[in-house]
CSV table of C-alpha atoms and ligand atoms in Angstrom, one decimal:
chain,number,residue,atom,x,y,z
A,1,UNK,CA,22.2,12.5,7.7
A,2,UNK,CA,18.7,11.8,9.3
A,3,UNK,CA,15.4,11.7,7.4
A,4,UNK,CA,13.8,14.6,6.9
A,5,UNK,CA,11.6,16.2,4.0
A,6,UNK,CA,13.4,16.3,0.6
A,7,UNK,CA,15.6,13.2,1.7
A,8,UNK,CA,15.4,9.9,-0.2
A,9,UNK,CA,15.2,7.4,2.1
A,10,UNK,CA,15.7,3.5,1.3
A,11,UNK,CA,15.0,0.8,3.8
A,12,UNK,CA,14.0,-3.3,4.2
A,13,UNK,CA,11.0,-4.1,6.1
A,14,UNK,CA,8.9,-7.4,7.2
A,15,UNK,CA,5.4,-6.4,7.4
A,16,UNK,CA,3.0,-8.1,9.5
A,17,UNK,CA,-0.7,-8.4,11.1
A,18,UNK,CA,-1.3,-8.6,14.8
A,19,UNK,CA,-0.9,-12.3,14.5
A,20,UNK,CA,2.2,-12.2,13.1
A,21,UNK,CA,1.3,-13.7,9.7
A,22,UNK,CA,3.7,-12.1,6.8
A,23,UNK,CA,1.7,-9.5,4.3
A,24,UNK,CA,4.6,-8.4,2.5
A,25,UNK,CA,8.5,-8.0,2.6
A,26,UNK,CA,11.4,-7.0,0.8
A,27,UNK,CA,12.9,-9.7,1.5
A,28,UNK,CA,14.7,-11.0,-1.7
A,29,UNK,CA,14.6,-7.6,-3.2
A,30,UNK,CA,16.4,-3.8,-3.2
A,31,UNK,CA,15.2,-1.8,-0.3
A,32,UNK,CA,11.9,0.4,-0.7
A,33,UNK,CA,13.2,3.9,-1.8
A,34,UNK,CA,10.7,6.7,-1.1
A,35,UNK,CA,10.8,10.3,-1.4
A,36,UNK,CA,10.0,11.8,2.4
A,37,UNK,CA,7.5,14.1,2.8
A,38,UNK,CA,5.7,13.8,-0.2
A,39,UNK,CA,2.8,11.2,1.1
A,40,UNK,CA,4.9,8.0,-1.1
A,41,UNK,CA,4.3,5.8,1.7
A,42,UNK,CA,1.5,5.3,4.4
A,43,UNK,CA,1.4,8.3,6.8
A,44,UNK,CA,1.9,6.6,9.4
A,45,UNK,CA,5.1,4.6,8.6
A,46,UNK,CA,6.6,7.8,7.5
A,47,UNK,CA,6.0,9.9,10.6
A,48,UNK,CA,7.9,7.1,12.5
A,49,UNK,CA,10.6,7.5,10.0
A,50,UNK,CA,11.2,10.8,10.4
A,51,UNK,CA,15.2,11.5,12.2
A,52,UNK,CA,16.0,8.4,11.7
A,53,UNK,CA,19.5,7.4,10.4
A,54,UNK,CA,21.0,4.9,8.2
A,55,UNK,CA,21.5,1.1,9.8
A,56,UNK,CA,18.6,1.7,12.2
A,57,UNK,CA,16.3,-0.8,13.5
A,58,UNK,CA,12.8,0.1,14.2
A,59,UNK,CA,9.4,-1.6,14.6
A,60,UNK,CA,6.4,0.6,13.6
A,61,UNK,CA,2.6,0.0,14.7
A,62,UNK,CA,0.4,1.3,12.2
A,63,UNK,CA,-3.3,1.2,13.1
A,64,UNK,CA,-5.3,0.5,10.4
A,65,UNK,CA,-7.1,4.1,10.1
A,66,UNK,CA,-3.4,5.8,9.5
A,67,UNK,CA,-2.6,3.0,7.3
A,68,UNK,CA,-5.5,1.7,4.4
A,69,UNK,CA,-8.1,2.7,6.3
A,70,UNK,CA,-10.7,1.1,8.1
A,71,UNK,CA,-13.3,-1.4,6.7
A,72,UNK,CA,-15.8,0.4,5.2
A,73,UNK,CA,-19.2,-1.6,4.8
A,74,UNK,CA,-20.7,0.9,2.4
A,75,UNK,CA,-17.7,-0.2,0.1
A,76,UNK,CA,-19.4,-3.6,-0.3
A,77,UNK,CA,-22.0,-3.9,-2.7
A,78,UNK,CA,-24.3,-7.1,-3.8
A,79,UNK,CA,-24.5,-6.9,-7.9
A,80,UNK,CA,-26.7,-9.0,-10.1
A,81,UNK,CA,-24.1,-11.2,-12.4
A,82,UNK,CA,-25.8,-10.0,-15.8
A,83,UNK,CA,-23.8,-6.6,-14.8
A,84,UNK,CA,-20.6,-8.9,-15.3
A,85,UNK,CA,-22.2,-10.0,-18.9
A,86,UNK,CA,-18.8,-10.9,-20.9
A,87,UNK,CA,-17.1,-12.2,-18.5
A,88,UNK,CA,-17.3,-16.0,-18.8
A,89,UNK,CA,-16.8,-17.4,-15.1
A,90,UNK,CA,-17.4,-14.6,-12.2
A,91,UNK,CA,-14.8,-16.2,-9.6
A,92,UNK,CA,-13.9,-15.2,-5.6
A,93,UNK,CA,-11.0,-13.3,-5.6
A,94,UNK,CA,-11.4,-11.6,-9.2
A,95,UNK,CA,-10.1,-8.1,-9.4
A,96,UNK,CA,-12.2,-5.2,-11.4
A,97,UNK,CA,-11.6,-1.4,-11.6
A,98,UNK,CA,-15.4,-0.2,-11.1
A,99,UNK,CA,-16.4,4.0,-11.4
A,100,UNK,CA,-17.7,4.8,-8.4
A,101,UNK,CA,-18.9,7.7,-6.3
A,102,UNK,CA,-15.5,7.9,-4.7
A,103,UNK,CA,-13.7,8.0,-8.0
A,104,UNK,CA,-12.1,5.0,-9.7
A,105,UNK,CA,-11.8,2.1,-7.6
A,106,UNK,CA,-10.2,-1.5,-8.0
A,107,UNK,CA,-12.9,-3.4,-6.3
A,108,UNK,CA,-12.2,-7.2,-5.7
A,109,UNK,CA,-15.2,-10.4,-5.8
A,110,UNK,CA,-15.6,-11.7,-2.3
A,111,UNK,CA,-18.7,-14.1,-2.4
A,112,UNK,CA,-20.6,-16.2,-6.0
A,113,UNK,CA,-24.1,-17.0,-4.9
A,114,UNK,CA,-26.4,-18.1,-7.8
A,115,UNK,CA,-26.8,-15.1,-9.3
A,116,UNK,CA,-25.6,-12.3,-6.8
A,117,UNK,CA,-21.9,-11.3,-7.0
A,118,UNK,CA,-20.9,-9.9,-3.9
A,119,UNK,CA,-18.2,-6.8,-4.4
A,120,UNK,CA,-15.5,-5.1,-2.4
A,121,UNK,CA,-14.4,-1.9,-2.5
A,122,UNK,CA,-12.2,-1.6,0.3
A,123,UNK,CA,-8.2,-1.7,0.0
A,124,UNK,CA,-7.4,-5.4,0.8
A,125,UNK,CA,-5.0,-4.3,3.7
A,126,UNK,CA,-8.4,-1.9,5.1
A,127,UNK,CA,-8.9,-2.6,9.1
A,128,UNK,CA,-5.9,-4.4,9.4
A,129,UNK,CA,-3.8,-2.6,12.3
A,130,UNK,CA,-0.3,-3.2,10.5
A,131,UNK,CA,3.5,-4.0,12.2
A,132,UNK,CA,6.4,-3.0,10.4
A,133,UNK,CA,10.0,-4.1,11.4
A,134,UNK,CA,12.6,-1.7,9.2
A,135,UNK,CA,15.8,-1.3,8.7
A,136,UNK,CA,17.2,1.5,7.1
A,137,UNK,CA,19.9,1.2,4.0
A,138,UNK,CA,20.1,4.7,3.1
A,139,UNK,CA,19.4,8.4,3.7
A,140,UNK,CA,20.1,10.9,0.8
A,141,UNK,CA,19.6,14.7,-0.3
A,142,UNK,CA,16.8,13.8,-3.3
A,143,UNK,CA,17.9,15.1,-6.8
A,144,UNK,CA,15.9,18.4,-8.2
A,145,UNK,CA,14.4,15.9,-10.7
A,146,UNK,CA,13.0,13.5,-7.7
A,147,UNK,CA,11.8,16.7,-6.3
A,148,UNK,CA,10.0,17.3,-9.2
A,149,UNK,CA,8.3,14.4,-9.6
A,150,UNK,CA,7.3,14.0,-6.2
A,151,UNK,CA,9.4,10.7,-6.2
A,152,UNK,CA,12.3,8.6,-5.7
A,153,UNK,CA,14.2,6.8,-8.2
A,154,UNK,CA,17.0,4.5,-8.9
A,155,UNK,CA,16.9,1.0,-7.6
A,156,UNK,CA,14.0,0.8,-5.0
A,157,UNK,CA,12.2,3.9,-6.9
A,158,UNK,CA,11.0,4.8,-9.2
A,159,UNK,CA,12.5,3.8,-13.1
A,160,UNK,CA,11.7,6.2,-16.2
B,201,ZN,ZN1,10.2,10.3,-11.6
């Protein structure tokens, strides 16, 4: 069967930058399992998805504004380091979930300096055009209870 909406679809994939550096691969691990047509996986990865069948090979370009967005410099904020009082050691690369005007946001330290800590808001994959190379493992009718929950489950999914 091909992909379409209501279909569980389970597939590898290498993901990479323009460079070619590795983000992220399931490599090593069960195929990703997502529900299609309900917005599980970036938009753009799943449009390319769409009628495809199971052992195909494809390499999807994402560009970053159809994948995490692009950078968005309003998302970066300097902060005096009293506002991180009980916290013993503010380091780079420290991860906080911060309330902000755009809901509930993990927000990530990027720069130390004296006493200004230097925040960022933006998803750490944000501006990054993004290079997918997928095979698919399997194409499925979802169950009424993966319908449900707007999910896929099972190895690769979803388990509760
Ligand atoms: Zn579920």
């Amino acid at each position: 069967m091909n992909i379409t909406h209501d279909c569980v679809a389970s597939f590898h994939y290498i993901l990479t930058d323009n460079s070619g550096k590795i983000l992220d691969s399931s490599e090593g691990h069960e195929p990703l399992s997502y529900l299609h047509g309900a917005g599980n996986i970036i938009p753009g990865l799943e449009s390319a998805l769409e009628g495809k069948v199971v052992g195909e090979k494809l390499s999807v370009n994402v560009p970053a504004a159809q994948a995490y967005g692009v950078h968005d410099n309003s998302l970066i904020q300097e902060l005096p380091s009293t506002m991180f009082s009980g916290i013993e050691q503010i380091e780079v690369g420290m991860e906080f979930h911060a309330e902000t005007e755009h809901g509930m946001q993990v927000v990530t330290v990027t720069k130390v300096e004296g006493d200004k800590v230097t925040i960022d808001g933006n998803h750490p994959l944000a501006g990054i055009d993004l290079n997918f190379a997928v095979e698919i493992t399997e194409v499925r009718a979802a169950t009424e209870e993966e319908l449900t929950h707007g999910h896929a489950h099972g190895a690769g999914g979803h388990h509760h």
